[in-house]
mmCIF file of C-alpha atoms in Angstrom:
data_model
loop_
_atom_site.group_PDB
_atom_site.id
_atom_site.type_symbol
_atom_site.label_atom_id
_atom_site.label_comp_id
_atom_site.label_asym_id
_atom_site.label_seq_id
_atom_site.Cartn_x
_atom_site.Cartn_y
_atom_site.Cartn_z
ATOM 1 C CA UNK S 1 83.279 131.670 151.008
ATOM 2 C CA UNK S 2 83.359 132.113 154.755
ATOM 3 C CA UNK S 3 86.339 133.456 156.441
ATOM 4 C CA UNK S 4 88.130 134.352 153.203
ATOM 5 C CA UNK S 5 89.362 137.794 152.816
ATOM 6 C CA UNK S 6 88.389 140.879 150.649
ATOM 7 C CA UNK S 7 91.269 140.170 148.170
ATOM 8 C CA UNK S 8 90.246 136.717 148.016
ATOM 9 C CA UNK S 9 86.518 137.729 147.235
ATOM 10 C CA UNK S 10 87.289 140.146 145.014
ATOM 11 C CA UNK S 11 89.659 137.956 142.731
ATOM 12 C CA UNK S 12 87.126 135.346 142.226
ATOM 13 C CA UNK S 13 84.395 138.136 141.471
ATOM 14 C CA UNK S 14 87.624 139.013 138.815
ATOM 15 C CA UNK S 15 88.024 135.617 137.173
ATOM 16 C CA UNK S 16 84.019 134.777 137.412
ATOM 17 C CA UNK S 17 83.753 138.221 135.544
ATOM 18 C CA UNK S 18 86.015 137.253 132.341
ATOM 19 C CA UNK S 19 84.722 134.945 129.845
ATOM 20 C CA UNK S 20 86.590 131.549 130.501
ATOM 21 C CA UNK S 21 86.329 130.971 127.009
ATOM 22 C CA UNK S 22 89.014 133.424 125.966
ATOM 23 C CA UNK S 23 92.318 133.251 126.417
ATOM 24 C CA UNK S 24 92.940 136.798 128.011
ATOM 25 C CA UNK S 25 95.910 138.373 129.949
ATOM 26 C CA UNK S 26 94.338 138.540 133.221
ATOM 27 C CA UNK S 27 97.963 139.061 135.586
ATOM 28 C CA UNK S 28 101.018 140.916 134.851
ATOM 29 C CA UNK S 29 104.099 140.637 136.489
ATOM 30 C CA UNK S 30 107.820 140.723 137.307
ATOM 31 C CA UNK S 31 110.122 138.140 137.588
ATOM 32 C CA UNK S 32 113.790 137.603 139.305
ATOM 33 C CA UNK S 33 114.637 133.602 139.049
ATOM 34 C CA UNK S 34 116.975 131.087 138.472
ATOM 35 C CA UNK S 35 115.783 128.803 136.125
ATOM 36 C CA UNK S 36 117.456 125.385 136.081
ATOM 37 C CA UNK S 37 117.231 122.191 134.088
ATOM 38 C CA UNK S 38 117.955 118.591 135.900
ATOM 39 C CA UNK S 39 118.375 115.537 133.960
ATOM 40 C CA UNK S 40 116.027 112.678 135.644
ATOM 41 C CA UNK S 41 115.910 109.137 134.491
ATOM 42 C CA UNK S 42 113.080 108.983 131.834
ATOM 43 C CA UNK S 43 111.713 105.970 133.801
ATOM 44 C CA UNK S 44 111.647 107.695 136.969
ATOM 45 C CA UNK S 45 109.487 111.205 135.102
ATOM 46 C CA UNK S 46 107.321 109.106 134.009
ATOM 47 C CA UNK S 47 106.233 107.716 137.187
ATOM 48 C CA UNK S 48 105.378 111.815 138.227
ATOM 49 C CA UNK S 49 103.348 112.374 135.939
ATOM 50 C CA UNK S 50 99.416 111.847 136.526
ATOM 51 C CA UNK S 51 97.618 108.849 136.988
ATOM 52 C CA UNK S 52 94.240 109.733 138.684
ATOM 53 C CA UNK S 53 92.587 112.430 135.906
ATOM 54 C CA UNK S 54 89.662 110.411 134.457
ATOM 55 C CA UNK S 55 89.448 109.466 131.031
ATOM 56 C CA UNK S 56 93.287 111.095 130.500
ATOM 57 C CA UNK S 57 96.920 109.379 129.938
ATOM 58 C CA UNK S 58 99.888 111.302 129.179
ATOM 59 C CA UNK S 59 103.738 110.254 128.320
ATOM 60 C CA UNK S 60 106.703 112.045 127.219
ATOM 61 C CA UNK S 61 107.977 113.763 124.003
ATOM 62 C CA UNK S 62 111.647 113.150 123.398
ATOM 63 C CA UNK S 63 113.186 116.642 122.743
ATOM 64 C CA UNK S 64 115.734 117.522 120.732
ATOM 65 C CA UNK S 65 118.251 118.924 122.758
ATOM 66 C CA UNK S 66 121.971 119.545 122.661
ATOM 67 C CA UNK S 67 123.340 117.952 126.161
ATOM 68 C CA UNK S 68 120.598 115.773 126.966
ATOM 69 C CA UNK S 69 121.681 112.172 127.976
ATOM 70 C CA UNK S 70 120.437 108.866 126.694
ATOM 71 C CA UNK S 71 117.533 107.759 128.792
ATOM 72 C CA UNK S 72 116.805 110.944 130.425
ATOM 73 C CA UNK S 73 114.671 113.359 130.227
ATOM 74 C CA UNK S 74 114.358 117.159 131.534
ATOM 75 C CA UNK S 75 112.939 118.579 134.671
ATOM 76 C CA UNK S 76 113.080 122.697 135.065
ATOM 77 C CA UNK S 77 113.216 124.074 138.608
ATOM 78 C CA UNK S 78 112.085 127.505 139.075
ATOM 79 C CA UNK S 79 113.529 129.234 141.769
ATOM 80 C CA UNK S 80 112.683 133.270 142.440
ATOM 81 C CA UNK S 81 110.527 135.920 143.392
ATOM 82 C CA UNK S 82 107.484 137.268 141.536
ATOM 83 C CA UNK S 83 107.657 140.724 142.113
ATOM 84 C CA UNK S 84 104.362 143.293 141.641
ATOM 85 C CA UNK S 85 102.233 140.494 140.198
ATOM 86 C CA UNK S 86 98.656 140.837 140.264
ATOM 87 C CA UNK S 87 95.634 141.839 138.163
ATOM 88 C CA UNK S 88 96.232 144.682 135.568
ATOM 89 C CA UNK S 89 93.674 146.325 137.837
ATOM 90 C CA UNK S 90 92.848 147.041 140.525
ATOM 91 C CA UNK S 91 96.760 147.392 141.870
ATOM 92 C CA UNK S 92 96.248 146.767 145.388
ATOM 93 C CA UNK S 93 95.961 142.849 144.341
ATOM 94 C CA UNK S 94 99.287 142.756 143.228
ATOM 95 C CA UNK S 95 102.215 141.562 145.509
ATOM 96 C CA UNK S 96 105.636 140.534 145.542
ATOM 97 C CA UNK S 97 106.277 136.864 146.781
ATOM 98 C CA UNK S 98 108.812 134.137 146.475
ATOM 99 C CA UNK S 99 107.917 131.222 144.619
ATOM 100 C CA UNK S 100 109.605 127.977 143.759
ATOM 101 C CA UNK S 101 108.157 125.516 140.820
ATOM 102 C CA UNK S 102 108.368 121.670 139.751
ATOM 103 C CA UNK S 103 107.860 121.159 136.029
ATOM 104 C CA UNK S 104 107.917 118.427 133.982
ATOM 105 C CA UNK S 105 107.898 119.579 130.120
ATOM 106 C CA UNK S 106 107.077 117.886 126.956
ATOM 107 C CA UNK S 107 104.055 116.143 128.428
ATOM 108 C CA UNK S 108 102.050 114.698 125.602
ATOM 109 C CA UNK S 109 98.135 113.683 125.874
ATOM 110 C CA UNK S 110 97.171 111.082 124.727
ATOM 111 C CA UNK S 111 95.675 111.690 120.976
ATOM 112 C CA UNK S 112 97.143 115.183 121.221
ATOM 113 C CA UNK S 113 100.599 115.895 119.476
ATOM 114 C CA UNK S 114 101.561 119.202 121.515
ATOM 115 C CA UNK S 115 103.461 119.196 124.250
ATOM 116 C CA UNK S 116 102.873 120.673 127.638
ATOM 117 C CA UNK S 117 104.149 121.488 130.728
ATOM 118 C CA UNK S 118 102.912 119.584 134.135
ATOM 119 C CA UNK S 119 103.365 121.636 136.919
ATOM 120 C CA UNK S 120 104.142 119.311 139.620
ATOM 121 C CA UNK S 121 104.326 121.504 142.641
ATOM 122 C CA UNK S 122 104.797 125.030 143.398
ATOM 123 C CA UNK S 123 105.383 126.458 146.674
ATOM 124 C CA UNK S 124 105.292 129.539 147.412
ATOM 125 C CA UNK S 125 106.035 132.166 150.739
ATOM 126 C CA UNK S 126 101.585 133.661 150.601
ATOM 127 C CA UNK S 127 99.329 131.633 151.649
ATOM 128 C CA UNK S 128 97.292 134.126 149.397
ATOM 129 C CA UNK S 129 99.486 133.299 146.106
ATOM 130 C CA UNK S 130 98.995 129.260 147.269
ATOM 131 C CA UNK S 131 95.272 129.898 147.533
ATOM 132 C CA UNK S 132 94.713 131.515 144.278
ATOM 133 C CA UNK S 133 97.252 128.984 142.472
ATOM 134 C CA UNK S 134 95.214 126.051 143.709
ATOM 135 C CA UNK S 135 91.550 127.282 143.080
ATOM 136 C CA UNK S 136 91.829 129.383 139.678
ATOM 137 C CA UNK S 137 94.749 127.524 137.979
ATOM 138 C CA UNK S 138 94.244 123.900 139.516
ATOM 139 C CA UNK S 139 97.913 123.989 140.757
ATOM 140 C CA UNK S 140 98.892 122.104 143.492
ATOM 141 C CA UNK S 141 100.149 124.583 145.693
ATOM 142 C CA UNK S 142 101.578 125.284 149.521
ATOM 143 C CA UNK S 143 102.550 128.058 151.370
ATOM 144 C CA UNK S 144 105.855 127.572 153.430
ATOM 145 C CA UNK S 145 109.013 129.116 154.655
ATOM 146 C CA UNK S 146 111.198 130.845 151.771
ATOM 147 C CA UNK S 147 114.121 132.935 151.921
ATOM 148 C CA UNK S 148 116.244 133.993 148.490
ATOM 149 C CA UNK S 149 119.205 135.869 148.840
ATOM 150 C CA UNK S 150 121.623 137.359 145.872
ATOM 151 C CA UNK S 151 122.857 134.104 145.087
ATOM 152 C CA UNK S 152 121.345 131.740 147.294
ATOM 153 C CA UNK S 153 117.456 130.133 148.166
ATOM 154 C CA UNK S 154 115.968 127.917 150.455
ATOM 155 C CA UNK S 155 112.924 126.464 151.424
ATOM 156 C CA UNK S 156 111.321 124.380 154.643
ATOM 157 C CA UNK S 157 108.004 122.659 155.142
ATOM 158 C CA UNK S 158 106.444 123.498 158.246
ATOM 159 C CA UNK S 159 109.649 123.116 160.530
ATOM 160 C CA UNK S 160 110.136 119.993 159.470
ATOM 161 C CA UNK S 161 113.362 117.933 158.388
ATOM 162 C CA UNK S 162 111.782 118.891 154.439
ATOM 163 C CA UNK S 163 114.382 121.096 153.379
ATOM 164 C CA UNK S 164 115.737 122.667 150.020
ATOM 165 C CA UNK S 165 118.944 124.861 149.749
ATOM 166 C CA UNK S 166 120.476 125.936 147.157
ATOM 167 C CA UNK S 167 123.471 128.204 146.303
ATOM 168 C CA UNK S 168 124.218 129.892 142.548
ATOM 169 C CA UNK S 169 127.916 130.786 141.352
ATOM 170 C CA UNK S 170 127.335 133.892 138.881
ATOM 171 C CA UNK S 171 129.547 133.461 135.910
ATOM 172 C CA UNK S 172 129.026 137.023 134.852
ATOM 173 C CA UNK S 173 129.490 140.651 135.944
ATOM 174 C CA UNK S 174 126.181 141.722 134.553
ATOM 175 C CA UNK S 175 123.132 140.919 132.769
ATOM 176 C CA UNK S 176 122.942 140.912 129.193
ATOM 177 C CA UNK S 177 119.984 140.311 126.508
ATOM 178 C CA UNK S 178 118.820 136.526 126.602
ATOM 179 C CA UNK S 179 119.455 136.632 122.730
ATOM 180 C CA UNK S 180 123.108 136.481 123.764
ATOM 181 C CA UNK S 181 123.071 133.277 124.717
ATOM 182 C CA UNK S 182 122.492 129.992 122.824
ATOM 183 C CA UNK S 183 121.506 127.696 125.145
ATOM 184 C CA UNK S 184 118.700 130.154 126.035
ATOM 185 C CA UNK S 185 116.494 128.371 123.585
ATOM 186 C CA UNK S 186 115.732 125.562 125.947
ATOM 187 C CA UNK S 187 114.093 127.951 128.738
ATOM 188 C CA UNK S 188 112.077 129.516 125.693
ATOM 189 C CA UNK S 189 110.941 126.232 124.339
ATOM 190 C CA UNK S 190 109.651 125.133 127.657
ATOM 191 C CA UNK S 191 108.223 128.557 128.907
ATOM 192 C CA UNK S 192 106.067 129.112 125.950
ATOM 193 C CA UNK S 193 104.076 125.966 126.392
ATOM 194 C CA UNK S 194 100.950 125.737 127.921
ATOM 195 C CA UNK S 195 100.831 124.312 131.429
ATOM 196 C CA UNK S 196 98.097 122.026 133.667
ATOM 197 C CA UNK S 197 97.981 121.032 137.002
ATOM 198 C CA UNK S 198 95.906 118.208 138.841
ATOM 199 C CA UNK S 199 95.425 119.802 142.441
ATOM 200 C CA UNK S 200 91.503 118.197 141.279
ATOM 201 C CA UNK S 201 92.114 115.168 138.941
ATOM 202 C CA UNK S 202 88.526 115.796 137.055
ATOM 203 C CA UNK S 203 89.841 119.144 135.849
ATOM 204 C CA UNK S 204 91.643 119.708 133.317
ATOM 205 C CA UNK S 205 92.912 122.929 132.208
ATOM 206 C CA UNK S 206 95.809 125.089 130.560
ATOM 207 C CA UNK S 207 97.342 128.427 130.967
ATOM 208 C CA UNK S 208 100.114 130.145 129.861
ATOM 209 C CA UNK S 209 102.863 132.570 130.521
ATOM 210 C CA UNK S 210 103.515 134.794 127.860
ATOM 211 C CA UNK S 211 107.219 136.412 128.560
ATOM 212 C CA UNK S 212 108.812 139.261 127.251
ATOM 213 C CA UNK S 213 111.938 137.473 125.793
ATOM 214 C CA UNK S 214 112.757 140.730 123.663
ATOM 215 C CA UNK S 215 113.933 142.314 126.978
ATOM 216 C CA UNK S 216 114.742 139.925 129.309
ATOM 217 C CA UNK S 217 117.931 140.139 131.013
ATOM 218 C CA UNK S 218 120.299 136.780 131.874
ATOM 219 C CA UNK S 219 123.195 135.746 133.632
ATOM 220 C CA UNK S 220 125.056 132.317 133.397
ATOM 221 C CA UNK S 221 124.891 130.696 137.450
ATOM 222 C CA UNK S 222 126.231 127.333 138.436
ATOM 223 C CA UNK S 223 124.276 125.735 140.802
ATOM 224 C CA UNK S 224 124.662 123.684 143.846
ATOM 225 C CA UNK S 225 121.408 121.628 144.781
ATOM 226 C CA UNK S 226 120.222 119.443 147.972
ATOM 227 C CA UNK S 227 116.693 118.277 148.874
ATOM 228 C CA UNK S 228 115.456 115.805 151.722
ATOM 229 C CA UNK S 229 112.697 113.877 151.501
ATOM 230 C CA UNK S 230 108.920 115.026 151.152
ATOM 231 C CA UNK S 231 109.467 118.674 149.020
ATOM 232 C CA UNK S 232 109.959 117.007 146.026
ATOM 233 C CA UNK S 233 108.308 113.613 143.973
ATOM 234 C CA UNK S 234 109.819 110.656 145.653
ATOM 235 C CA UNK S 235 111.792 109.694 142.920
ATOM 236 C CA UNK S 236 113.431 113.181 142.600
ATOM 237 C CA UNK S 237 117.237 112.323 143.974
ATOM 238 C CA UNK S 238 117.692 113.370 147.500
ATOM 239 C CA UNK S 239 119.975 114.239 150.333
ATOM 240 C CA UNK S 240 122.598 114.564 147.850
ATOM 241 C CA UNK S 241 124.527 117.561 146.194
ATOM 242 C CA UNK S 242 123.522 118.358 142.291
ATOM 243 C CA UNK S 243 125.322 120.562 140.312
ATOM 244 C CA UNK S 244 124.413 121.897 137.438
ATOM 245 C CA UNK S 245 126.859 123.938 134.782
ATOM 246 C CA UNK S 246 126.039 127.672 133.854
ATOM 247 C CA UNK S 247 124.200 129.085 130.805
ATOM 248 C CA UNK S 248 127.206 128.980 128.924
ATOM 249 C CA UNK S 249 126.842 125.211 128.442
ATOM 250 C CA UNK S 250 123.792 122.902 127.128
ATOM 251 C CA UNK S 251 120.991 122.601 129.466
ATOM 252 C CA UNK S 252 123.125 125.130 131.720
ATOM 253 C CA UNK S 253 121.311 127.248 134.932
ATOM 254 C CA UNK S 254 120.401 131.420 134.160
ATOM 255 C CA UNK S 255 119.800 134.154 136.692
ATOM 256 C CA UNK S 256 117.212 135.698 134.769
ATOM 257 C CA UNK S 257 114.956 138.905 134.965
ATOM 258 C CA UNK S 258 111.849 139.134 132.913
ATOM 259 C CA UNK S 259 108.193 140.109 132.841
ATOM 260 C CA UNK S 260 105.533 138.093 132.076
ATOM 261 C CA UNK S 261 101.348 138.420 130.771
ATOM 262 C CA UNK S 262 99.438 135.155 132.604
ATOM 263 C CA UNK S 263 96.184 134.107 130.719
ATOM 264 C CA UNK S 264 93.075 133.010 132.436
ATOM 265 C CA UNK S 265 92.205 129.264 132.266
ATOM 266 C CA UNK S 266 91.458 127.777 129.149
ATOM 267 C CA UNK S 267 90.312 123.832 127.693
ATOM 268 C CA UNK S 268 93.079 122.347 126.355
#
């Protein structure tokens, strides 16, 4: 525990503190994001998922979703800024920080029938945030260069040619109530299932975000996507523009704002 600072110590005096066997709210926080579904080649998902946790194999539910292509299967980019996220208490552990997340959903277990979400990567601006992601939710996790604007994000690795930018076309004036919109359903579904990482392949455990859907607040974006090599998994498509239609359509991209309960670690 060397070198780490008081935050750090005091956080994992926090989690040691709470009974790991109960699923408890243990962060709170704020969330501006665009959340974003991509349609990858089922083939090529499959190869992200895990292959090294002992004793563990997992494939793919087929969802039932309007817009979804034969032979493919969703991916959900999250790309925004937590903003006073922390423990309930004490407050000076909470921060605001821009974070950007991988998942696959409708990961299936084998001998389990419900479906989770694999968090692939997650990057985020803190090397704080990437620290805590890493050791008390088994995330694989890096801190690197962010920047998100009103309608645009972008990320960099470490000055390196590993680049993501992104620009969003709002396709509304204002927010209104996510129960507005249809195609909503999707984020829902996929938001309120559990999640794992594999940052260390012999663990293996879930948490989940519990979002306030009753008052979160949505816009319909467009999006314009391009990612070299090395952000993303290898077979994610790159140095090449996606697009991706607004909320208004199936599988379409939101500007949303919400706020969110995180539970501590639990066996799943």
């Amino acid at each position: 525990m060397a070198g780490r600072s008081p935050q750090v110590l005091f956080l994992v005096f926090l989690i040691a503190a709470v009974p790991s066997c109960l699923s408890l709210s243990l962060i709170e926080g704020h969330y501006h994001t665009w959340w974003s579904v991509v349609q990858l080649p089922r083939k090529d998902v499959l190869d992200m998922l895990p292959k090294n946790m002992p004793h563990r194999n997992f494939t793919l539910q087929k969802p039932n979703l309007e817009g979804l292509k034969n032979g493919m299967h969703p991916v959900v980019l999250e790309l925004g800024t937590e903003i006073r996220t922390g423990p309930v208490f004490p407050a000076f552990l909470q921060a605001t920080f821009t974070e950007f997340k991988f998942e696959i959903p409708w990961v299936i277990q084998a001998g389990k029938s419900t479906p989770t979400v694999y968090k692939y990567i997650i990057y985020t601006n803190s090397s704080f945030e990437s620290f805590s992601t890493k050791e008390f939710y088994n995330l694989n996790s890096a801190a690197i260069k962010m920047n998100m604007s009103s309608d645009s994000y972008f990320m960099q690795y470490k000055n390196t040619d590993s680049v993501l930018r992104a620009k969003f076309q709002s396709q509304a004036a204002k927010f209104s109530p996510a129960s507005t919109f249809k195609y909503f359903t999707v984020y829902q579904q996929v938001m309120s299932q559990d999640w794992f990482g594999d940052a260390n392949p012999k663990t293996y455990t879930c948490a989940n975000h519990h979002y306030d859907f009753s008052t979160t607040k949505v816009k319909p974006a467009a999006m314009h996507l391009t990612v070299s090599n090395g952000l993303l998994p290898p077979k994610f498509p790159t140095n090449k523009v996606i697009t991706t239609l607004g909320l208004n359509h199936p599988l379409g991209t939101a500007e949303v704002y919400t706020t969110f309960k995180l539970t501590i670690p639990h066996g799943c």
